[in-house]
Coordinates of C-alpha atoms and ligand atoms in Angstrom, one line a residue:
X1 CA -211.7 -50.3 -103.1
X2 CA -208.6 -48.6 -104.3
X3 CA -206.5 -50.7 -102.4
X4 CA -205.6 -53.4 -104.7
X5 CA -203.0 -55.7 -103.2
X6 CA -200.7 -55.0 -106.4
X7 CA -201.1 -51.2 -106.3
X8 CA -201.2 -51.2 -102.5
X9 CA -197.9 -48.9 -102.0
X10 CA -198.8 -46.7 -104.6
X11 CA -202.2 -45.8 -103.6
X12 CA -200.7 -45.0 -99.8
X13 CA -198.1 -43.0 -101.4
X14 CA -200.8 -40.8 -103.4
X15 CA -202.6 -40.3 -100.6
X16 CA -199.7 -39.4 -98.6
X17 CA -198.7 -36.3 -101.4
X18 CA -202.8 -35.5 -100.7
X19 CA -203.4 -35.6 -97.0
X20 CA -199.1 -35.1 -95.5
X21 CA -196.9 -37.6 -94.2
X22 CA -199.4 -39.0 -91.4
X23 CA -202.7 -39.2 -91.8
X24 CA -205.4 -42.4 -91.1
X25 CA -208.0 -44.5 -93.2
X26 CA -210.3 -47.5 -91.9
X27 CA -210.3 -50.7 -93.5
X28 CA -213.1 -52.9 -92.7
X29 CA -213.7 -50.6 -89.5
X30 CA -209.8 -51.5 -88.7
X31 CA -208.2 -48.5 -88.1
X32 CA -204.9 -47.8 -89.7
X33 CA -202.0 -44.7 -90.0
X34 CA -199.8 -44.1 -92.5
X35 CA -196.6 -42.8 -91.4
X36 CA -193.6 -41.4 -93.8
X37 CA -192.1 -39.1 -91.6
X38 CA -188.6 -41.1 -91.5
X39 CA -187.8 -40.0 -87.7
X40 CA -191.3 -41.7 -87.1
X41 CA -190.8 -44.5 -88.7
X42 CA -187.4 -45.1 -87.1
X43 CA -188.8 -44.5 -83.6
X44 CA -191.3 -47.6 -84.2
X45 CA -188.8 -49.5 -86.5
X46 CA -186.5 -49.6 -83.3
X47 CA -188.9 -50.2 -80.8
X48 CA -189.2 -53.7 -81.6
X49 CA -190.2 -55.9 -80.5
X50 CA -191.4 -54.6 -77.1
X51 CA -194.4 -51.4 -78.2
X52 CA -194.3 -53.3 -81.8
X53 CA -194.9 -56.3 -84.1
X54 CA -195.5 -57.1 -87.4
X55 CA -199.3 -56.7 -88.4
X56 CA -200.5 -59.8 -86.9
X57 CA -202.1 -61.1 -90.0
X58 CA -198.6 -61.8 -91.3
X59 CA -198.0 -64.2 -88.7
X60 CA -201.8 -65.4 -88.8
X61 CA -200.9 -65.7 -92.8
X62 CA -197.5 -67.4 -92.1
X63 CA -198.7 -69.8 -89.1
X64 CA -201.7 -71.4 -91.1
X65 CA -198.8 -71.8 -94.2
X66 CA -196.2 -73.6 -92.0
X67 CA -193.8 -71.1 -93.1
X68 CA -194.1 -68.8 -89.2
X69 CA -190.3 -68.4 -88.9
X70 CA -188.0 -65.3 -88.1
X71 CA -189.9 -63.4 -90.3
X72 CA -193.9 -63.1 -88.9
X73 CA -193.2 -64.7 -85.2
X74 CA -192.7 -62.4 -81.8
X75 CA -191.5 -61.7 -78.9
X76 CA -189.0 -64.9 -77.4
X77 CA -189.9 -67.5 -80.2
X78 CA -188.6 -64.4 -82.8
X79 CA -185.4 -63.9 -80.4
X80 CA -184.0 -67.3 -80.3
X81 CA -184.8 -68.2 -84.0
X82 CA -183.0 -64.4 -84.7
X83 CA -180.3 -65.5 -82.8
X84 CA -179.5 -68.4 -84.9
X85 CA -180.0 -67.1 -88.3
X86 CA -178.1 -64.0 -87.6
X87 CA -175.2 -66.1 -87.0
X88 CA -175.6 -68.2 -90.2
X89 CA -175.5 -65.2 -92.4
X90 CA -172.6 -63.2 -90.5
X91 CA -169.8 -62.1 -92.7
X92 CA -167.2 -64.7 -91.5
X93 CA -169.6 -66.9 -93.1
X94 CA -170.3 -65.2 -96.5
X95 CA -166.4 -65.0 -97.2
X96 CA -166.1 -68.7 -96.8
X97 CA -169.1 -68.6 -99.3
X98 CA -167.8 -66.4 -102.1
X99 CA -166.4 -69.1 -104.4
X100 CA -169.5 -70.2 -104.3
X101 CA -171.4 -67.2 -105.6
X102 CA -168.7 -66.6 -108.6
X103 CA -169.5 -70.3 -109.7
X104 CA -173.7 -69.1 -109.5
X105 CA -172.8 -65.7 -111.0
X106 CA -171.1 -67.3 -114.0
X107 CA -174.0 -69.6 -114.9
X108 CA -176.4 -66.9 -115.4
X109 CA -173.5 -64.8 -117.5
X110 CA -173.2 -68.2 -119.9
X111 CA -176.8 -68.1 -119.8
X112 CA -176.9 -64.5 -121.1
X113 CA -174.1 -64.9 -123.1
X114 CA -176.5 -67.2 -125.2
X115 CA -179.5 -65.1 -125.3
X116 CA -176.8 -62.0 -126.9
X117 CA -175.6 -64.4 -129.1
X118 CA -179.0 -65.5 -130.8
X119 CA -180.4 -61.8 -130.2
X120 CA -183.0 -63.0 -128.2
X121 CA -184.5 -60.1 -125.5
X122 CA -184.7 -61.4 -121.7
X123 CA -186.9 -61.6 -119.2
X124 CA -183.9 -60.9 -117.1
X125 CA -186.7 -60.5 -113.4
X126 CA -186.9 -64.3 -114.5
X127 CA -183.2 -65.0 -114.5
X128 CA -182.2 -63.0 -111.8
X129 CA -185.0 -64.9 -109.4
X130 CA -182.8 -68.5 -110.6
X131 CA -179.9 -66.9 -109.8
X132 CA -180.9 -65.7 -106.0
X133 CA -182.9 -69.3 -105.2
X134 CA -179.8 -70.7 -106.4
X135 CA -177.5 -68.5 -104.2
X136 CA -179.7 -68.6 -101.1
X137 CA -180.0 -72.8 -101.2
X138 CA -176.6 -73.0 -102.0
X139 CA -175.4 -70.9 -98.9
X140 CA -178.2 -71.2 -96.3
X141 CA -178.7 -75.6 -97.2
X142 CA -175.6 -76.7 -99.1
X143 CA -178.0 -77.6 -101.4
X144 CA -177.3 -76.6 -105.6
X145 CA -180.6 -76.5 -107.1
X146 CA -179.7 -75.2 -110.6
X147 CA -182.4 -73.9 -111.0
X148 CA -180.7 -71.7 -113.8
X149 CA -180.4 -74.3 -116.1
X150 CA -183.5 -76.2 -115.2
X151 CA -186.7 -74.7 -113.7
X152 CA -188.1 -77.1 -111.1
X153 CA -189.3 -75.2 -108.1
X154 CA -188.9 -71.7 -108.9
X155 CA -192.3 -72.0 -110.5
X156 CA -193.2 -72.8 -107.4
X157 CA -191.8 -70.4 -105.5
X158 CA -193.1 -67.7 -108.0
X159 CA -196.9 -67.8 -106.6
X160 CA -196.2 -68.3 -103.0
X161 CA -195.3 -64.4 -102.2
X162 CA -198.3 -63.1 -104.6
X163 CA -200.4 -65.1 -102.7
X164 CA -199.4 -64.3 -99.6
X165 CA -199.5 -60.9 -100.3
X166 CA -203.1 -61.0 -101.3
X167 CA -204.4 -63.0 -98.5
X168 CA -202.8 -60.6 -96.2
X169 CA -204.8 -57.7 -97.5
X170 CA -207.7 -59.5 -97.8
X171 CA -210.7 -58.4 -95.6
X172 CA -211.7 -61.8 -95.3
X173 CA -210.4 -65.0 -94.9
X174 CA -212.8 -66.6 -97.5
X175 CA -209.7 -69.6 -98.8
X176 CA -211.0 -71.0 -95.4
X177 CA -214.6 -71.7 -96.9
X178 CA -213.7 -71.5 -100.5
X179 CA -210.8 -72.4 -102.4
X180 CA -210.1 -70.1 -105.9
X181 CA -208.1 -71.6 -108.6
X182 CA -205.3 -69.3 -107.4
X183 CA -205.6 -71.1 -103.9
X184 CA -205.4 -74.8 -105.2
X185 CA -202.0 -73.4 -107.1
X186 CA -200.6 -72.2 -103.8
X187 CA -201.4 -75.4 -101.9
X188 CA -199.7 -77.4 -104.7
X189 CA -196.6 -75.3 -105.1
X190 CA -196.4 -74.7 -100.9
X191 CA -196.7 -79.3 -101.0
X192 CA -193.8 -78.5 -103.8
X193 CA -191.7 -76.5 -102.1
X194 CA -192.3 -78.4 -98.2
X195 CA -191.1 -81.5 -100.0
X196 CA -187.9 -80.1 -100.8
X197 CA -187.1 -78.1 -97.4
X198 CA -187.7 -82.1 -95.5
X199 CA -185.5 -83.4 -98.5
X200 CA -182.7 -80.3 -97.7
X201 CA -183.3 -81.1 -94.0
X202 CA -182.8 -84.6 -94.0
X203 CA -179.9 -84.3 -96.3
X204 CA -178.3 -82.2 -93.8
X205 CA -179.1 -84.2 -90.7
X206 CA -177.3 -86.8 -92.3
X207 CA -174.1 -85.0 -93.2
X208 CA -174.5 -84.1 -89.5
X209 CA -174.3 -87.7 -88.4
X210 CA -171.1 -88.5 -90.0
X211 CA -169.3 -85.7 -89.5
X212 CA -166.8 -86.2 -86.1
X213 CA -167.1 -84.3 -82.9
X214 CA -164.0 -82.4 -83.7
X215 CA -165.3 -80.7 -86.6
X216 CA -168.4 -78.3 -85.0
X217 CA -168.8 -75.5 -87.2
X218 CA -171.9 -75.5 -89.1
X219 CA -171.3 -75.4 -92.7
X220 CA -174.5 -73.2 -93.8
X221 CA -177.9 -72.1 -92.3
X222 CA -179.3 -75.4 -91.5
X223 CA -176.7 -77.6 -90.1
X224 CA -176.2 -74.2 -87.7
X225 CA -180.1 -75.0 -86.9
X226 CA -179.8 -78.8 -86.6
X227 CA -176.8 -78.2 -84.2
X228 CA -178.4 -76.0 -82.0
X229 CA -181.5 -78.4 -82.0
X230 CA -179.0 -81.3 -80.9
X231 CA -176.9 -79.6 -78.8
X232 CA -180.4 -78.3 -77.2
X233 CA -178.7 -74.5 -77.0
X234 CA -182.2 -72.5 -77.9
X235 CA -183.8 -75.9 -79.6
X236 CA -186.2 -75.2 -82.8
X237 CA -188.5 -77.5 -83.6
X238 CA -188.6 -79.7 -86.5
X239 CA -191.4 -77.5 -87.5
X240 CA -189.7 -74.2 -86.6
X241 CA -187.0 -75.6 -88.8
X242 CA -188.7 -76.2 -91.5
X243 CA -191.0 -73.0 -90.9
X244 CA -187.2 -71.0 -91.1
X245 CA -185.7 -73.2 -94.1
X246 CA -189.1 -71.8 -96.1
X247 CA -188.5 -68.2 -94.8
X248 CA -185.4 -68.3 -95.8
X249 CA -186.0 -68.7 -99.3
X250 CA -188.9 -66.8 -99.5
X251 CA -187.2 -63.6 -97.8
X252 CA -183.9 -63.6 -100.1
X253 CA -185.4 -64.1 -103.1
X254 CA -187.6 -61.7 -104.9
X255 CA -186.1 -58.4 -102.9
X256 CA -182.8 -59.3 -104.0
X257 CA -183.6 -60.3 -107.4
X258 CA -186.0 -57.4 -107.8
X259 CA -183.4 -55.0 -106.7
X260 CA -180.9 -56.3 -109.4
X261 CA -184.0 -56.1 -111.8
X262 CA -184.3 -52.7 -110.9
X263 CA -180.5 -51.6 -111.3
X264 CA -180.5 -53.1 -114.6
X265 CA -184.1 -50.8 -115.4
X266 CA -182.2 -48.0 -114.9
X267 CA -178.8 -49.0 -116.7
X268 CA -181.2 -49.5 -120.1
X269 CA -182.8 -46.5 -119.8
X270 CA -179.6 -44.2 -119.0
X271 CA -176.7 -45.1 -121.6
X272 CA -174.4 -42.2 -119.6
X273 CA -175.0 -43.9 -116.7
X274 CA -174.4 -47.5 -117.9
X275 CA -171.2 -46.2 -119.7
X276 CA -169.5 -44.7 -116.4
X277 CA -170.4 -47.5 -114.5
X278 CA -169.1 -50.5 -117.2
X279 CA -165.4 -47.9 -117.2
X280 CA -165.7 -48.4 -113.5
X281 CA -166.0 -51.7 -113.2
X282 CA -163.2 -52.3 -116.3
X283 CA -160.5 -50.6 -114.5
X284 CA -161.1 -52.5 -111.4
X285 CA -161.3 -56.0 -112.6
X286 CA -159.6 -55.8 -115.7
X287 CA -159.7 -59.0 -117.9
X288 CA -162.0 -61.1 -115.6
X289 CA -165.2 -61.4 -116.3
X290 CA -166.4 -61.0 -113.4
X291 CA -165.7 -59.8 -109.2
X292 CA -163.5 -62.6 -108.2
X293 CA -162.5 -61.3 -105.2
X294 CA -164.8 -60.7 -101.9
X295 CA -163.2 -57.0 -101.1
X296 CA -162.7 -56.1 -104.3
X297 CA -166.9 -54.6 -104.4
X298 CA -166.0 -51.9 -102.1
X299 CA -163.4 -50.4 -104.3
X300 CA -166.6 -49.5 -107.1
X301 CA -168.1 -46.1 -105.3
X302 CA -170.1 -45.9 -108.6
X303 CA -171.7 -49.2 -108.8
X304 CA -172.3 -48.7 -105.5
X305 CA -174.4 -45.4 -105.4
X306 CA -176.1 -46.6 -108.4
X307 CA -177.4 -49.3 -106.2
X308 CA -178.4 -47.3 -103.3
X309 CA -180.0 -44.8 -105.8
X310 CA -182.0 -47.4 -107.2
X311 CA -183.3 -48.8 -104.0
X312 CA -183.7 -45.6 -102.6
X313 CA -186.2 -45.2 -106.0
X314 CA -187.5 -48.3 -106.6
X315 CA -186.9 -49.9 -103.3
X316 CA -188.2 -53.9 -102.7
X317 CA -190.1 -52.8 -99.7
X318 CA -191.4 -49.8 -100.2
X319 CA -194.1 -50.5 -97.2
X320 CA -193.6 -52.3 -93.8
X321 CA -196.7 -53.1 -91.8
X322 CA -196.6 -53.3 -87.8
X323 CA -199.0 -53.1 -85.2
X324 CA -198.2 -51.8 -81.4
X325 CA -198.9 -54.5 -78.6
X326 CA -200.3 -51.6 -76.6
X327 CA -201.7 -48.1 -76.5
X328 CA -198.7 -46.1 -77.7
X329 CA -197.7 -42.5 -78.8
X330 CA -195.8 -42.1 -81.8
X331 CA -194.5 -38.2 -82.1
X332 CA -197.4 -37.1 -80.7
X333 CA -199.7 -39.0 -81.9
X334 CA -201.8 -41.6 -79.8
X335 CA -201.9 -45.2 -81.3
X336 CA -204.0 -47.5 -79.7
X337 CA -203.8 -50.8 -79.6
X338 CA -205.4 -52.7 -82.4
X339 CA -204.1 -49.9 -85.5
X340 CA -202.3 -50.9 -88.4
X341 CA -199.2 -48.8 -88.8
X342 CA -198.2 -48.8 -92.5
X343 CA -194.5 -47.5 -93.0
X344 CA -193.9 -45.4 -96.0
X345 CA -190.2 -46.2 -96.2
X346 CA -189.8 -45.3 -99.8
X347 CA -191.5 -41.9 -99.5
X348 CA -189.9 -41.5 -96.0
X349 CA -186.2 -42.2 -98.3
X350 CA -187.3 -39.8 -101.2
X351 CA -186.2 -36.6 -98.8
X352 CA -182.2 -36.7 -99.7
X353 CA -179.8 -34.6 -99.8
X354 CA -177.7 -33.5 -102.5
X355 CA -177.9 -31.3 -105.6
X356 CA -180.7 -33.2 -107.8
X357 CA -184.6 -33.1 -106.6
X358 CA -185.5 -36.2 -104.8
X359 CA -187.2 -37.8 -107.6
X360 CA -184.8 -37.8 -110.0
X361 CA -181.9 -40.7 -110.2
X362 CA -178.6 -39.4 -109.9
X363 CA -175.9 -41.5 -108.2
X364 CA -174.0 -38.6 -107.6
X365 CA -176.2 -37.6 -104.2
X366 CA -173.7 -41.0 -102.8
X367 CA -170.8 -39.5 -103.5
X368 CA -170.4 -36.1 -102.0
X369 CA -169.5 -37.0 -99.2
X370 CA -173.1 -37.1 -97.4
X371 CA -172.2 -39.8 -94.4
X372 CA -174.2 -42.7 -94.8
X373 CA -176.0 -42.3 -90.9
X374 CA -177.3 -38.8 -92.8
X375 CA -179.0 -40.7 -95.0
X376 CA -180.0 -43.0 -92.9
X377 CA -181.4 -40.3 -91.0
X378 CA -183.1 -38.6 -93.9
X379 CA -185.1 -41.9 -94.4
X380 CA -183.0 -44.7 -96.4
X381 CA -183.5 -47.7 -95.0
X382 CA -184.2 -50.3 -97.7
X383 CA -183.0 -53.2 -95.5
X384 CA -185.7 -51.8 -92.4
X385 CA -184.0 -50.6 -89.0
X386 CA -183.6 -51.7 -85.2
X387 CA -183.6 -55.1 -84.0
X388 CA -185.4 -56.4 -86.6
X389 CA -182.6 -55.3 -89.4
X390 CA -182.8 -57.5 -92.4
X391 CA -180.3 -60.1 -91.6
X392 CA -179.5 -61.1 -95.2
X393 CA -178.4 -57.5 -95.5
X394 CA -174.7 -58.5 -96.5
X395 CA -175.6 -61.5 -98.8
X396 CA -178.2 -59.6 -100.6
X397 CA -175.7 -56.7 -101.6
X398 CA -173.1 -59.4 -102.3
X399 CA -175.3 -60.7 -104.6
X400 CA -176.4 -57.9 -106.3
X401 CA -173.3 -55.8 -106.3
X402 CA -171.6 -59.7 -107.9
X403 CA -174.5 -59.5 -110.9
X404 CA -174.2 -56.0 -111.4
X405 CA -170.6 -56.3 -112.0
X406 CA -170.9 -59.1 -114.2
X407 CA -173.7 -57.2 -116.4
X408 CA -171.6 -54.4 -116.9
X409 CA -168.5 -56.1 -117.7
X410 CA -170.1 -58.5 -120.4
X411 CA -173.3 -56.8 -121.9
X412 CA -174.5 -53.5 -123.1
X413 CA -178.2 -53.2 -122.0
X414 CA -180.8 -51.8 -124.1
X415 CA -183.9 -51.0 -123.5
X416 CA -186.6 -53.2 -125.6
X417 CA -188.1 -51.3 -128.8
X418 CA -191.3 -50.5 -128.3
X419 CA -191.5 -52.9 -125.0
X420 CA -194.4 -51.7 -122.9
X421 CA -194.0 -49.8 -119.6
X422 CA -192.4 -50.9 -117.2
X423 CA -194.6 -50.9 -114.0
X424 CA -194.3 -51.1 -110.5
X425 CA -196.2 -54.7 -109.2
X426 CA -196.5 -54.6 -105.2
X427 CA -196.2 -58.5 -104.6
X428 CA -195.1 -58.4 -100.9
X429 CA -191.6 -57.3 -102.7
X430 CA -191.9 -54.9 -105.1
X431 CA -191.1 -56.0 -108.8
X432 CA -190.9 -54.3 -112.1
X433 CA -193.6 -55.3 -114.5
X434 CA -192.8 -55.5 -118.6
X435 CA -188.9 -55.3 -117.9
X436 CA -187.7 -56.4 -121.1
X437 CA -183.9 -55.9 -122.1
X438 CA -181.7 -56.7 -125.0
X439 CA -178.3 -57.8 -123.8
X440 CA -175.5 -57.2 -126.4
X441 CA -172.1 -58.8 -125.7
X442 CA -169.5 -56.2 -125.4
X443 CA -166.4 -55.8 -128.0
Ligands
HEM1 C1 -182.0 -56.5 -101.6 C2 -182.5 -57.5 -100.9 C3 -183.3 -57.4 -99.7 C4 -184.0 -56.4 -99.2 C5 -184.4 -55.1 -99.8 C6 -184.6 -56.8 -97.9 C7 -185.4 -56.1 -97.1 C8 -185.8 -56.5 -95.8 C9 -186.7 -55.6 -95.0 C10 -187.1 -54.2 -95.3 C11 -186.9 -56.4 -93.9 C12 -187.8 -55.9 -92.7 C13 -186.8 -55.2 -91.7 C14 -187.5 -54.6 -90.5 O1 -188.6 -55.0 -90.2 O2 -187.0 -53.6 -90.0 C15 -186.3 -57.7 -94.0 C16 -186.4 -58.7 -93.1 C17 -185.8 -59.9 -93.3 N1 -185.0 -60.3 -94.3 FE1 -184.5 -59.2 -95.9 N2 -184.1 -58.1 -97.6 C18 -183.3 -58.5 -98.7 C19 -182.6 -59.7 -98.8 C20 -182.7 -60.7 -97.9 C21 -181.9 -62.0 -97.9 C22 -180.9 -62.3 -99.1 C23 -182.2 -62.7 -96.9 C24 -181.8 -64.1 -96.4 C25 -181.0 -64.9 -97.1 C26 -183.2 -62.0 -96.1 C27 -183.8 -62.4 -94.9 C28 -184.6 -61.6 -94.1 C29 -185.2 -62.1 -92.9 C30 -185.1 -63.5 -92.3 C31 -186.0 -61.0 -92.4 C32 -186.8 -61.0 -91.1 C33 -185.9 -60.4 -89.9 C34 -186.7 -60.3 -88.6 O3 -187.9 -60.1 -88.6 O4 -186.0 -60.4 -87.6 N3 -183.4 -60.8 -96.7 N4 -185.6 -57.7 -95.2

């Protein structure tokens, strides 16, 4: 009964402090083992997807939503839709896309910009979630949804994941019988959101049609889909389409907004942080106002560790669930077929190396010259590992390295008087809860 979908990590992560980093529990006479030894979890992380999958009520979850793409499917479906969206969101790609970005960035710093100016606190999780719908339709559909200056479907979007999250967990599928208020919300804002994606699609089909033979290089995500469905080179579906447009968004959203949520936790809370990283930032971009120029990100090793130390702390997936498709040892311990393997990757990241005790956030640990592959090794792996890598990797730290940037180049962020805590919420993502910040403009 512990087990509340919201507190889910949390509870696994006591228990692992209580019984070691593997031990087992039964849910609903299912077996499961938790795992957050990090050479473990790499083992099963990279054999994917022949001994593993994801837990199969993801994809049970995802197929009955119309949303079964990259994500929850398996085996040769999930290599040929891979195939596809790993190409969309290569690099080559996200440099062409970086103009882009800055004009997304620099709504939500006019955005801010107003809230400093009448002294009004943000909800700045709220923002940040416009911000990365905007930049994922933008890139992935060619599609501007402004959804910074008006609201429209990020509503929408808001419940799906919660949702999801819960009926994933749950130990019974009782929406098929019965439907809770909370289920009649996500079947409106999933009819919402699958209006769009055929509006997006069509759209794109039709820029498709007029565009001549000569020019064949898709121009985001989609067309690259509606190309390879023409050309018939490993064809999706219309509903596989659709099913990978909805993915899409869900998948880039709420980790990458959460992530930039989280950096901007700790800038409020630690001034002597915030203050080395806003000098940082000033001597590299000088009088802009924000990163105006793709390379320039990698020349911030502050910013930087600051970001890896907060999703090393407060990563967006602190938990990844995967079941083997046959009996299976792990280490040496036998799985059999039919256990649900929950991966600890937070606690498996909390072992680094470097002066400071694991719990404690100093960027510092980054920059002593630790490789990255040690750390990797000791556990961090906020983006997952093996084939199934997250493929918006890049465009997620793009994103979050552009808004960090921005943040400390315009505002000094301080921490709400007398806000509440501010809570870890497990919503398939993992969010902070009560995150209220003033933003002052800086002299
Ligand atoms: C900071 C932001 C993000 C974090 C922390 C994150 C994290 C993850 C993790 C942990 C996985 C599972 C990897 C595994 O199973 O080994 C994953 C998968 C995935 N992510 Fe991300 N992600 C982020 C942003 C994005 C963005 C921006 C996109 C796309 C625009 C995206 C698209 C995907 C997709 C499609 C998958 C499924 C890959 C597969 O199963 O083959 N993610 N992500």
């Amino acid at each position: 009964m512990q087990l509340q979908p919201e507190r889910l990590h949390l509870v696994l992560e006591q228990w692992c402090r209580e019984f070691g980093p593997v031990y087992t529990f039964r849910l609903i006479g299912r077996p499961f083992v938790a795992i957050a030894d990090p050479i473990l979890i790499t083992q099963v992380l990279r054999d994917r997807p022949g001994a593993f999958r994801r837990w199969n009520a993801i994809e049970t979850v995802a197929r009955e939503l119309g949303i079964n793409g990259v994500f929850s499917t398996e085996g040769e479906t999930w290599r040929r839709q891979r195939q596809l969206v790993v190409k969309a969101l290569d690099p080559l790609h996200l440099r062409a896309f970086f103009p882009s970005l800055c004009e997304m960035t620099r709504r939500l710093l006019q955005r801010w910009e107003s809230a400093a100016r009448d002294q009004r606190s943000v909800d700045i999780q709220k923002d940040l979630m416009r911000y990365t719908v905007d930049v994922t339709t933008n890139l992935a559909f060619g599609y501007d949804m402004d959804t910074i200056e008006g609201e429209v479907i990020q509503q929408h979007l808001e419940v799906i994941l919660p949702t999801i999250n819960r009926r994933i967990n749950a130990p019974i599928p009782y929406w098929h019988d019965l439907k809770l208020p909370a289920d009649k919300v996500l079947d409106r804002a999933l009819s919402a959101v699958q209006t769009l994606t055929k509006e997006l699609i069509a759209a794109n089909r039709a820029r498709l049609a007029q565009r001549s033979e000569a020019d064949a290089i898709p121009a985001n995500l989609l067309e690259a889909l509606l190309m390879a469905q023409q050309e018939g080179e490993a064809p999706l579906t219309d509903d596989e389409v659709l099913a990978n447009v909805f993915t899409i968004l869900l998948a880039g959203q709420d980790t990458t907004a959460n992530t930039i949520a989280w950096v901007a936790h700790f800038m409020s809370i630690l001034p002597d942080v915030q203050r080395k990283m806003q000098e940082e930032v000033d001597a590299v971009i000088g009088h802009a106002t924000m990163l105006e120029d793709f390379d320039v990100a990698d020349t911030l090793p502050y910013l930087n560790a600051v970001i890896n130390e907060a999703m090393r702390l407060k990563s967006a997936t602190p938990v990844l669930a995967v079941e083997p498709n046959y009996d299976v040892h792990v280490g040496d311990i036998a799985i059999p077929k039919g256990a649900v393997l929950s991966l600890l990757t937070r606690e498996a990241g909390l072992q680094q190396g470097g002066d400071s005790a694991a719990g404690v956030f100093d960027p510092d640990r980054w920059l002593t010259g630790v490789s990255a592959a040690s750390h990797h090794r000791a556990g961090f792996m906020p983006f997952g590992s093996g084939p199934r890598l997250c493929p918006g990797r890049s465009l997620a730290l793009m994103e979050v390295r552009s808004a960090v940037a921005m943040l400390c180049r315009n505002f000094d962020l301080l921490r709400v008087k007398d806000a509440p805590e501010v809570e870890e919420v497990f919503a398939f993502s993992m969010m902070p809860q009560n995150l209220r910040v003033e933003l002052r403009r800086r002299a």
